Short mmCIF file of C-alpha atoms in Angstrom, two decimals:
data_model
loop_
_atom_site.label_atom_id
_atom_site.label_comp_id
_atom_site.label_asym_id
_atom_site.label_seq_id
_atom_site.Cartn_x
_atom_site.Cartn_y
_atom_site.Cartn_z
CA MET A 8 61.24 64.57 132.78
CA ALA A 9 58.07 63.29 132.98
CA ASP A 10 59.37 60.09 134.77
CA SER A 11 60.85 60.68 138.14
CA LYS A 12 62.74 57.24 138.17
CA GLU A 13 66.31 57.34 136.92
CA LEU A 14 67.42 54.51 134.98
CA LYS A 15 71.13 53.46 136.01
CA LEU A 16 73.36 51.56 133.46
CA ASP A 17 75.57 48.98 135.18
CA PHE A 18 78.18 48.63 132.41
CA THR A 19 81.78 49.44 131.88
CA LEU A 20 83.51 50.27 128.76
CA LYS A 21 86.99 48.77 129.11
CA GLU A 22 88.62 49.00 125.71
CA LEU A 23 87.77 51.09 122.53
CA THR A 24 89.48 49.56 119.61
CA LEU A 25 89.31 51.38 116.36
CA SER A 26 89.44 48.81 113.49
CA CYS A 27 87.66 48.03 110.59
CA GLN A 28 86.63 44.52 111.69
CA THR A 29 83.13 44.02 112.53
CA GLU A 30 83.52 40.87 114.67
CA ASP A 31 82.18 41.21 118.17
CA VAL A 32 84.66 41.14 121.05
CA PRO A 33 83.79 39.00 124.07
CA GLY A 34 83.29 40.71 127.34
CA ASN A 35 82.03 44.40 127.84
CA SER A 36 84.40 46.11 125.29
CA SER A 37 83.29 46.92 121.67
CA THR A 38 84.82 47.27 118.20
CA VAL A 39 83.83 50.49 116.22
CA GLU A 40 84.64 51.30 112.75
CA LEU A 41 86.70 54.38 112.22
CA GLN A 42 85.46 56.69 109.45
CA ASP A 43 88.12 58.71 107.66
CA LYS A 44 86.08 61.99 107.74
CA ARG A 45 87.43 65.50 109.03
CA LEU A 46 84.90 67.37 110.83
CA VAL A 47 84.76 70.98 112.44
CA CYS A 48 83.20 71.51 115.87
CA VAL A 49 81.81 74.76 117.02
CA GLU A 50 80.76 75.04 120.57
CA TYR A 51 77.72 77.16 120.25
CA PRO A 52 77.12 79.45 123.06
CA ALA A 53 73.48 79.10 123.41
CA ALA A 54 70.79 76.40 123.51
CA VAL A 55 69.81 75.44 119.98
CA ASN A 56 66.36 74.70 119.04
CA ASN A 57 66.41 75.23 115.36
CA VAL A 58 69.63 74.25 113.38
CA ASN A 59 68.68 76.37 110.43
CA LYS A 60 68.46 79.75 112.49
CA MET A 61 71.73 78.74 114.38
CA LEU A 62 73.48 78.42 110.99
CA GLU A 63 71.94 81.75 110.00
CA THR A 64 73.72 83.37 113.07
CA LEU A 65 76.85 82.32 111.91
CA GLY A 66 76.48 83.50 108.32
CA GLY A 67 75.50 80.28 106.98
CA GLU A 68 77.52 77.24 105.90
CA THR A 69 79.34 79.41 103.21
CA ALA A 70 80.48 81.97 105.79
CA VAL A 71 81.93 79.24 108.15
CA SER A 72 83.54 77.48 105.37
CA LYS A 73 85.31 80.71 104.21
CA THR A 74 86.41 81.30 107.89
CA PHE A 75 87.71 77.67 107.99
CA THR A 76 89.98 78.51 105.11
CA HIS A 77 91.64 81.15 106.85
CA PRO A 78 93.57 79.92 109.89
CA ASN A 79 93.89 83.36 111.62
CA ARG A 80 90.35 84.15 110.99
CA ARG A 81 87.98 84.09 114.04
CA LEU A 82 84.38 82.90 113.60
CA GLU A 83 81.69 85.49 113.92
CA LEU A 84 78.31 85.00 115.37
CA ARG A 85 75.51 87.43 115.25
CA TYR A 86 72.57 87.01 117.66
CA ARG A 87 70.46 89.34 115.31
CA PRO A 88 71.65 88.40 111.55
CA GLN A 89 69.05 90.52 110.08
CA ASP A 90 70.38 93.83 111.94
CA PRO A 91 73.36 95.30 110.04
CA PHE A 92 74.22 97.16 113.57
CA CYS A 93 74.66 93.74 115.35
CA HIS A 94 78.08 93.61 116.75
CA SER A 95 79.47 90.25 116.52
CA LEU A 96 80.89 87.55 119.09
CA CYS A 97 83.97 85.92 117.93
CA GLY A 98 85.06 82.42 118.36
CA ASN A 99 88.67 81.30 118.75
CA ARG A 100 90.13 78.44 116.64
CA PHE A 101 91.74 75.50 118.29
CA PRO A 102 93.16 72.27 117.10
CA SER A 103 91.87 69.29 118.63
CA SER A 104 91.79 65.55 118.04
CA ASN A 105 88.14 64.25 119.21
CA LEU A 106 85.88 61.63 117.81
CA LEU A 107 82.28 62.40 117.29
CA LEU A 108 80.30 59.34 118.42
CA ARG A 109 76.83 58.43 117.85
CA VAL A 110 75.50 56.26 120.52
CA ARG A 111 72.19 54.52 120.32
CA ARG A 112 70.40 52.42 123.05
CA ARG A 113 67.72 50.22 122.74
CA VAL A 114 65.52 48.92 125.53
CA ARG A 115 63.28 46.08 125.54
CA LYS A 116 59.64 47.20 126.70
CA SER A 117 59.12 44.00 128.75
CA ASP A 118 62.43 44.32 130.43
CA PRO A 119 63.93 47.85 130.90
CA ASN A 120 67.01 46.55 132.27
CA ASP A 121 68.08 44.53 129.20
CA ALA A 122 69.60 47.57 127.09
CA GLU A 123 71.49 47.02 123.81
CA ILE A 124 73.79 49.78 123.10
CA HIS A 125 75.33 50.76 119.59
CA MET A 126 78.13 53.16 118.99
CA ASP A 127 79.46 54.61 115.55
CA VAL A 128 82.41 57.04 114.89
CA LEU A 129 81.03 59.75 112.39
CA GLY A 130 84.45 61.31 112.05
CA VAL A 131 87.24 62.93 113.63
CA ILE A 132 87.27 66.52 114.91
CA GLY A 133 90.36 68.29 113.90
CA THR A 134 89.33 71.91 114.51
CA THR A 135 87.19 73.34 117.19
CA TYR A 136 85.83 76.90 117.43
CA LYS A 137 85.24 78.20 121.09
CA PHE A 138 83.59 81.64 121.87
CA GLN A 139 85.50 82.40 125.09
CA GLY A 140 85.10 86.14 124.79
CA LEU A 141 82.41 88.85 125.44
CA ALA A 142 80.33 90.36 122.80
CA ASP A 143 80.81 94.01 122.03
CA PHE A 144 78.46 96.60 123.28
CA GLN A 145 75.22 96.68 121.10
CA CYS A 146 73.51 99.46 119.89
CA LEU A 147 69.99 99.48 118.33
CA ALA A 148 69.01 101.71 115.61
CA VAL A 149 66.49 103.69 117.86
CA HIS A 150 65.89 107.49 118.53
CA SER A 151 64.65 108.53 121.60
CA GLU A 152 63.01 111.80 122.20
CA HIS A 153 60.50 113.11 124.96
CA GLY A 154 60.46 109.57 126.46
CA LYS A 155 59.43 108.05 123.42
CA ASP A 156 61.36 105.51 121.12
CA THR A 157 61.25 105.50 117.91
CA SER A 158 62.81 102.71 115.41
CA LEU A 159 65.10 103.99 112.62
CA TYR A 160 65.44 100.49 110.72
CA ASP A 161 62.83 101.33 108.04
CA LYS A 162 64.20 104.90 107.64
CA ILE A 163 67.78 104.08 107.05
CA ILE A 164 67.99 100.78 105.53
CA LEU A 165 67.15 100.32 101.94
CA ARG A 166 64.83 97.42 101.33
CA LYS A 167 63.80 98.33 98.02
CA SER A 168 64.36 100.93 95.45
CA GLU A 169 63.07 104.43 96.73
CA SER A 170 62.56 107.74 95.30
CA GLN A 171 64.20 110.96 95.93
CA GLU A 172 61.81 111.84 98.58
CA PHE A 173 63.07 109.18 100.86
CA PHE A 174 66.54 110.53 100.96
CA GLU A 175 65.49 114.10 101.44
CA GLN A 176 63.23 113.35 104.58
CA PRO A 177 64.58 114.42 107.77
CA MET A 178 66.33 112.15 109.99
CA PRO A 179 68.30 112.16 113.30
CA TYR A 180 71.90 111.46 113.08
CA PHE A 181 72.50 107.83 113.73
CA LEU A 182 76.15 107.02 113.16
CA PRO A 183 77.62 104.41 115.46
CA PRO A 184 81.06 103.02 115.26
CA ALA A 185 81.95 99.62 113.83
CA ILE A 186 83.38 98.27 116.99
CA PHE A 187 83.14 99.89 120.54
CA SER A 188 85.73 97.96 122.10
CA ARG A 189 88.84 96.37 120.44
CA LEU A 190 89.25 93.62 123.25
CA ASP A 191 86.61 91.14 124.13
CA THR A 192 88.41 89.73 127.26
CA PRO A 193 88.31 91.73 130.31
CA VAL A 194 91.66 93.03 131.54
CA ASP A 195 92.67 94.21 135.20
CA TYR A 196 94.40 97.29 134.88
CA PHE A 197 93.58 98.79 138.24
CA TYR A 198 93.80 102.49 136.83
CA ARG A 199 97.76 102.11 136.54
CA PRO A 200 99.79 104.05 134.07
CA ASP A 201 101.44 102.48 131.02
CA ILE A 202 104.73 101.67 131.67
CA HIS A 203 105.81 102.37 128.30
CA GLN A 204 103.87 105.67 128.08
CA LYS A 205 106.08 108.66 127.69
CA SER A 206 105.56 111.96 128.71
CA PRO A 207 105.25 114.80 126.08
CA SER A 208 108.58 116.22 127.20
CA GLN A 209 110.43 112.90 126.57
CA MET A 210 108.91 112.41 123.07
CA PRO A 211 111.65 112.38 120.27
CA LEU A 212 111.50 115.29 117.94
CA ASN A 213 112.01 113.02 115.02
CA LYS A 214 109.08 113.69 112.40
CA ASN A 215 109.00 110.16 111.32
CA PHE A 216 108.20 108.96 114.75
CA ILE A 217 104.90 107.14 114.34
CA GLY A 218 103.55 105.98 118.01
CA LEU A 219 104.37 106.11 121.61
CA ASN A 220 104.37 102.21 122.45
CA ARG A 221 105.93 101.15 119.26
CA ALA A 222 109.49 99.81 119.45
CA ARG A 223 111.86 101.32 116.66
CA ARG A 224 113.17 98.76 114.32
CA PRO A 225 117.01 98.71 114.51
CA HIS A 226 117.46 98.66 110.76
CA ASN A 227 119.51 101.78 110.85
CA ALA A 228 118.64 103.29 107.21
CA ILE A 229 119.55 106.84 106.35
CA PHE A 230 116.81 109.18 104.97
CA VAL A 231 117.69 111.99 102.75
CA SER A 232 115.28 114.64 101.32
CA PHE A 233 115.62 116.46 97.94
CA ASN A 234 116.24 119.70 99.80
CA GLU A 235 119.16 118.63 101.88
CA PRO A 236 122.52 120.04 100.95
CA THR A 237 124.55 116.78 101.24
CA VAL A 238 124.28 112.96 101.16
CA PRO A 239 125.84 110.64 103.47
CA ILE A 240 129.20 109.15 102.57
CA GLU A 241 129.19 106.00 104.79
CA CYS A 242 126.58 103.92 106.48
CA LEU A 243 125.83 103.72 110.21
CA GLU A 244 127.98 101.77 112.42
CA ALA A 245 124.99 100.26 113.75
CA ALA A 246 123.92 98.97 110.15
CA LYS A 247 127.27 97.16 109.79
CA VAL A 248 126.94 95.35 113.04
CA ASN A 249 123.47 94.46 112.36
CA TRP A 250 124.26 92.77 109.16
CA THR A 251 127.36 91.08 110.64
CA ARG A 252 125.05 89.60 113.40
CA VAL A 253 122.87 87.74 110.85
CA CYS A 254 125.36 87.36 107.91
CA LEU A 255 126.31 83.63 109.05
CA LYS A 256 125.86 81.44 105.98
CA GLU A 257 127.69 81.36 102.72
CA CYS A 258 124.68 82.50 100.62
CA ASP A 259 124.30 85.61 102.86
CA LYS A 260 127.97 86.68 102.11
CA GLN A 261 127.19 86.04 98.21
CA ALA A 262 124.13 88.10 98.50
CA GLU A 263 126.26 90.84 100.11
CA GLU A 264 128.88 90.64 97.42
CA GLN A 265 126.15 90.55 94.69
CA LEU A 266 124.56 93.64 96.06
CA LYS A 267 127.72 95.45 96.13
CA THR A 268 128.11 94.81 92.59
CA MET A 269 124.85 96.02 91.57
CA PHE A 270 125.61 99.25 93.28
CA GLU A 271 128.75 99.61 91.39
CA SER A 272 127.08 99.13 88.04
CA ARG A 273 124.18 101.18 88.80
CA PRO A 274 124.08 103.69 91.64
CA ILE A 275 120.24 103.83 92.26
CA TRP A 276 117.80 100.85 92.53
CA SER A 277 114.28 100.43 93.51
CA ARG A 278 113.42 97.97 96.14
CA ASN A 279 111.55 96.02 93.72
CA ALA A 280 114.44 95.83 91.15
CA VAL A 281 116.67 94.58 93.95
CA LYS A 282 114.18 91.76 94.81
CA ALA A 283 114.05 90.66 90.98
CA ASN A 284 117.65 90.56 90.91
CA LEU A 285 118.91 89.33 94.35
CA ASN A 286 117.59 86.05 95.99
CA ILE A 287 117.50 86.94 99.65
CA HIS A 288 115.15 86.66 102.22
CA PRO A 289 113.28 90.27 102.66
CA ASP A 290 114.01 90.41 106.33
CA LYS A 291 117.56 90.47 105.64
CA LEU A 292 117.24 92.45 102.62
CA LYS A 293 115.97 95.15 104.94
CA LEU A 294 119.44 95.10 106.97
CA LEU A 295 121.40 94.74 103.93
CA LEU A 296 120.38 97.70 102.05
CA PRO A 297 121.37 100.48 104.55
CA VAL A 298 124.97 99.11 104.31
CA PHE A 299 125.45 100.25 100.69
CA ALA A 300 122.68 102.68 100.04
CA TYR A 301 120.63 105.53 101.63
CA TYR A 302 117.05 106.25 101.17
CA MET A 303 115.42 109.17 99.18
CA VAL A 304 112.09 110.53 100.70
CA THR A 305 111.33 113.41 98.08
CA GLY A 306 112.28 114.54 94.82
CA PRO A 307 112.56 112.63 91.33
CA TRP A 308 114.37 109.92 93.12
CA ARG A 309 111.94 109.33 95.84
CA SER A 310 111.40 105.78 97.31
CA LEU A 311 114.74 104.58 95.54
CA TRP A 312 117.76 103.41 97.23
CA VAL A 313 120.95 105.53 96.15
CA LYS A 314 124.53 104.45 96.61
CA LEU A 315 126.29 106.07 99.43
CA ALA A 316 128.47 109.32 98.46
CA TYR A 317 126.33 109.34 95.37
CA ASP A 318 124.58 112.58 94.70
CA PRO A 319 122.13 112.43 91.80
CA ARG A 320 121.37 116.24 91.84
CA LYS A 321 125.02 116.95 90.85
CA THR A 322 125.20 114.77 87.64
CA THR A 323 122.99 114.65 84.72
CA GLU A 324 123.75 110.85 84.41
CA SER A 325 121.39 110.17 87.04
CA LYS A 326 118.40 111.39 84.74
CA LYS A 327 117.77 107.86 83.40
CA TYR A 328 117.53 106.42 86.97
CA GLN A 329 114.51 108.85 88.08
CA MET A 330 111.25 107.25 89.48
CA LEU A 331 108.06 107.57 87.59
CA ASP A 332 104.78 107.02 89.72
CA PHE A 333 102.54 105.56 87.42
CA ARG A 334 98.91 104.48 88.04
CA ILE A 335 96.43 102.74 85.78
CA ARG A 336 93.57 105.07 84.88
CA CYS A 337 90.19 103.96 85.08
CA SER A 338 87.35 105.38 83.07
CA THR A 339 84.88 104.10 80.27
CA LYS A 340 86.90 105.97 77.70
CA HIS A 341 90.04 104.18 78.52
CA GLY A 342 88.27 100.98 77.56
CA TYR A 343 87.31 99.55 80.75
CA SER A 344 85.41 100.40 83.93
CA LEU A 345 85.93 100.04 87.57
CA SER A 346 84.21 96.66 87.91
CA ASP A 347 86.17 95.07 84.84
CA MET A 348 89.65 96.77 85.46
CA PRO A 349 92.11 94.27 84.10
CA VAL A 350 94.59 94.84 87.08
CA LYS A 351 93.09 93.98 90.37
CA ALA A 352 94.14 96.18 93.35
CA LYS A 353 96.41 95.09 96.01
CA ARG A 354 94.02 95.96 98.94
CA SER A 355 90.15 96.69 98.85
CA ALA A 356 88.34 98.60 101.30
CA LEU A 357 85.26 96.28 100.58
CA ASN A 358 87.48 93.27 102.20
CA TYR A 359 88.13 95.16 105.21
CA SER A 360 88.03 93.18 108.42
CA LEU A 361 87.70 94.52 111.86
CA PRO A 362 90.60 94.10 114.28
CA ILE A 363 88.71 91.68 116.52
CA THR A 364 88.02 89.21 113.83
CA PHE A 365 91.61 88.08 113.75
CA ASN A 366 93.54 85.73 116.21
CA LYS A 367 96.22 88.01 118.09
CA ALA A 368 97.81 85.03 119.45
CA GLY A 369 99.07 83.63 115.99
CA PRO A 370 102.31 81.78 115.03
CA GLN A 371 105.38 83.82 115.92
CA PRO A 372 107.46 85.10 113.01
CA ALA A 373 110.84 83.41 112.34
CA SER A 374 113.91 85.31 113.23
CA VAL A 375 116.38 86.29 110.77
CA MET A 376 118.83 84.16 112.67
CA GLU A 377 116.59 81.09 111.88
CA LEU A 378 115.80 81.57 108.25
CA PRO A 379 116.49 78.44 106.01
CA ALA A 380 119.94 78.37 104.18
CA GLN A 381 120.09 77.78 100.39
CA GLU A 382 123.36 75.95 100.20
CA GLY A 383 124.87 72.47 99.90
CA PRO A 384 124.15 69.79 97.38
CA SER A 385 120.32 68.85 96.92
CA THR A 386 119.25 65.60 97.02
CA SER A 387 115.83 63.90 96.20
CA ARG A 388 114.58 64.21 99.98
CA ASP A 389 115.66 67.79 100.17
CA PRO A 390 112.67 70.35 100.05
CA VAL A 391 112.66 72.53 97.05
CA PRO A 392 114.89 75.33 97.07
CA ILE A 393 113.24 78.60 97.97
CA THR A 394 113.18 81.45 96.09
CA TYR A 395 112.50 85.16 97.22
CA ARG A 396 112.98 86.76 93.73
CA LEU A 397 110.05 88.96 92.02
CA LYS A 398 109.09 88.73 88.53
CA GLU A 399 110.71 90.85 86.02
CA SER A 400 107.37 92.88 85.41
CA SER A 401 107.62 94.06 88.88
CA TYR A 402 109.89 96.76 87.84
CA ILE A 403 110.23 96.60 83.89
CA PHE A 404 107.62 97.88 81.64
CA ARG A 405 107.71 96.76 77.88
CA GLU A 406 105.21 97.58 75.02
CA GLY A 407 102.27 94.89 74.78
CA MET A 408 102.16 93.93 78.70
CA LEU A 409 100.12 94.91 81.32
CA PRO A 410 101.67 96.05 84.68
CA PRO A 411 100.99 93.73 87.78
CA HIS A 412 99.61 96.31 89.89
CA ARG A 413 97.55 99.30 89.44
CA GLN A 414 100.12 101.51 90.95
CA MET A 415 103.87 101.07 89.84
CA PHE A 416 107.14 102.72 90.69
CA TYR A 417 109.28 102.55 87.48
CA GLN A 418 112.64 103.85 87.07
CA LEU A 419 113.18 105.68 83.61
CA CYS A 420 115.98 103.10 82.62
CA ASP A 421 113.24 100.20 83.24
CA LEU A 422 110.84 101.86 80.68
CA ASP A 423 111.88 99.30 77.58
CA VAL A 424 109.80 101.52 75.02
CA GLU A 425 111.50 103.44 72.20
CA SER A 426 108.83 106.33 72.26
CA VAL A 427 109.47 106.74 76.06
CA ARG A 428 113.30 106.89 75.55
CA GLN A 429 112.84 109.72 72.90
CA VAL A 430 110.80 111.73 75.42
CA ILE A 431 113.31 111.38 78.09
CA GLU A 432 116.29 111.94 75.92
CA GLN A 433 114.91 115.13 73.94
CA ASN A 434 117.15 117.42 76.21
CA ASN A 435 120.18 115.30 76.30
CA GLY A 436 123.30 117.60 76.77
CA LYS A 437 121.03 120.84 77.55
CA GLU A 438 120.18 119.98 81.15
CA GLU A 439 120.40 123.14 83.44
CA VAL A 440 118.63 122.66 86.58
CA CYS A 441 117.31 119.68 88.66
CA ASP A 442 113.85 120.11 89.29
CA GLU A 443 112.12 118.70 92.35
CA ARG A 444 109.23 117.18 90.07
CA ASP A 445 110.81 116.28 86.86
CA GLY A 446 114.57 116.16 87.71
CA TRP A 447 116.77 116.63 85.04
CA CYS A 448 114.10 116.07 82.26
CA LEU A 449 112.12 118.88 80.82
CA LEU A 450 109.09 120.09 82.69
CA GLY A 451 106.17 118.07 81.98
CA THR A 452 108.02 114.98 80.95
CA THR A 453 106.39 113.11 83.91
CA ASP A 454 102.96 113.66 82.39
CA LYS A 455 103.75 112.82 78.84
CA LEU A 456 105.22 109.41 80.05
CA ARG A 457 102.10 108.68 81.83
CA ASP A 458 100.17 109.41 78.64
CA ILE A 459 102.33 107.29 76.25
CA ILE A 460 102.02 104.20 78.89
CA SER A 461 98.30 104.60 79.45
CA ALA A 462 97.78 104.72 75.69
CA MET A 463 99.65 101.57 75.48
CA ILE A 464 97.76 99.68 78.12
CA LYS A 465 94.60 100.96 76.44
CA LYS A 466 95.57 99.55 73.30
CA VAL A 467 96.19 95.97 75.03
CA ILE A 468 92.90 95.97 76.75
CA ARG A 469 90.98 96.76 73.56
CA ALA A 470 92.83 94.06 71.84
CA GLN A 471 91.96 91.57 74.37
CA LYS A 472 88.11 92.65 74.76
CA PRO A 473 85.65 92.73 71.95
CA SER A 474 85.11 95.86 70.25
CA LEU A 475 82.08 98.11 71.61
CA PRO A 476 79.45 98.72 69.04
CA GLU A 477 79.60 102.09 67.33
CA LEU A 478 76.81 104.62 68.32
CA PRO A 479 74.74 105.91 65.55
CA LYS A 480 75.88 109.28 64.21
CA ARG A 481 73.64 112.38 65.59
CA ARG A 482 71.31 114.10 63.08
CA ARG A 483 71.34 117.89 62.85
CA ARG A 484 67.98 119.77 62.93
CA THR A 485 67.00 121.26 59.40
CA GLY A 486 66.17 124.69 61.05
CA LEU A 487 69.83 125.14 61.81
CA ASP A 488 70.77 124.22 58.53
CA LEU A 489 68.62 126.98 56.85
CA LYS A 490 69.71 129.74 59.40
CA PHE A 491 73.31 129.23 58.84
CA PRO A 492 75.62 128.29 55.75
CA VAL A 493 75.84 124.78 54.72
CA ARG A 494 78.82 123.06 55.90
CA ASP A 495 80.16 119.55 55.89
CA THR A 496 77.96 117.60 58.15
CA ASP A 497 80.57 114.89 58.62
CA ALA A 498 83.25 117.38 59.42
CA GLU A 499 80.90 118.94 62.15
CA GLU A 500 80.29 115.85 63.87
CA GLU A 501 83.81 115.01 64.05
CA GLU A 502 84.91 118.36 65.21
CA ASP A 503 81.92 118.27 67.82
CA GLU A 504 83.15 114.97 68.98
CA SER A 505 86.61 115.90 69.30
CA LYS A 506 85.53 118.60 71.62
CA GLU A 507 83.46 116.60 73.60
CA ASP A 508 86.25 114.31 74.03
CA GLU A 509 88.78 117.25 74.94
CA GLU A 510 86.23 118.08 77.67
CA GLU A 511 85.86 114.67 78.89
CA ASP A 512 89.79 114.39 78.99
CA GLU A 513 89.94 117.63 81.17
CA ASP A 514 87.15 116.33 83.65
CA ASP A 515 88.50 112.67 83.89
CA GLU A 516 92.10 113.35 83.03
CA PHE A 517 94.79 112.19 85.71
CA GLN A 518 95.84 114.75 87.63
CA PRO A 519 99.50 114.67 88.30
CA SER A 520 100.45 114.37 91.87
CA GLU A 521 103.62 115.23 94.03
CA GLY A 522 104.12 111.77 94.22
CA SER A 523 102.37 108.71 95.80
CA GLU A 524 102.98 108.10 99.55
CA ASN A 525 101.25 104.85 99.91
CA GLU A 526 104.05 102.53 98.92
CA MET A 527 106.89 104.77 100.01
CA GLU A 528 105.43 105.25 103.54
CA THR A 529 105.06 101.40 103.65
CA GLU A 530 108.76 101.07 103.00
CA ILE A 531 109.97 103.81 105.35
CA LEU A 532 107.94 102.17 108.03
CA ASP A 533 110.08 99.06 107.84
CA TYR A 534 112.87 101.13 109.12
CA ILE A 535 111.30 103.27 111.93
#
């Protein structure tokens, strides 16, 4: 500062009263009006000279507000916001109960010792973001050759519409990873071996083994493949022990009896069908299902739970319980494109977040022993009963409805459509061999069912959307009409259009797969 003299304030703040009154309190205390305004504090790890540039490094007010709506998200800060290769610095979210004060000091020019201080409480800071870690390693888009550095930003970043020559020009490889380090806090490991790491000789031979440091979940489910000769007759003893350990409440015993009755009336169930008919916490359902059923991994009943001692490969009655892996087809010929697809995807690669952008020290999940009960008479003060049931549309398909997800696992008995039943029952009484793909149905039945359901969905979508304008009919050249015999022009056009549609179907048609593994593996991992 220019002035070398320091001004010392000789006063003591004895009491701070938060009140709406504006009366002066005698003595050295002060009355401050508290405003009911919730604020968010960001402890910015730099000297702020320009507020607008500071907000730009945080992604703007929109990005800060979006991060604030997710309690587990970390606030990202990029010191080079215009550089897409800039790795962010992440701030952790902490609850706080601080006050934001605005203190103004007025000094008389004639008497510097006569100072008047005014204080206002602008709001209460309930959330604070603190940047406590290190920024990830930074990598600039620079190519070094023969001691000369060349910037690649103008060559690899599209700032405007470019011609084909822009993409065909020679370019050095620059493919940096999304992140270099998964940790932003230093760890002292002193080059010690991981105590959880096992040698290759100690690794289990189980093909379902996922990772070396991952503790095995004690759910004790039995997995059966289509080619295995036998099926389990009873469950593992550990499965009974685990369920007995958590089955402590009356609602759990009722759920056990209800699931037992369900498998007696219907020997094969999908997990979504069970969730739609049984009100039980998903964590407890994972322990209860292995007590009554085993899990089919491959074949026409893959991803389904089959009653113990029941082999669907030996009885034709199990045909109606087969699984149909259906995925909504996306193309303009089906009435919609990827951008306006009526059913949104569960997950999107566009919304992928790096692992460092989430708080690892989040709230611990509740134990199955501590799950709330749903018993006893309810009063006006009791909370609303918790329901874990899924909607009926999660496993049943009817004409005129849209599936809730782009990929669905339907059992044939849950397809409530007459035309679908006719395709399934066309070989009733003539089943000979159980095929690994089509089961007891005729070969190619799964493809026909997908075509029927896709046509129904296409019809529903076109009914909800306005019809597209018809394209003008193509005119034939007169020279061709003179050389060849005269034919019906409209018939030719219809024939050509049908051929083009067939060619388009051949290109864009949904190729039958051996079965989706996305959802199935997700369910398998719950038991590994």
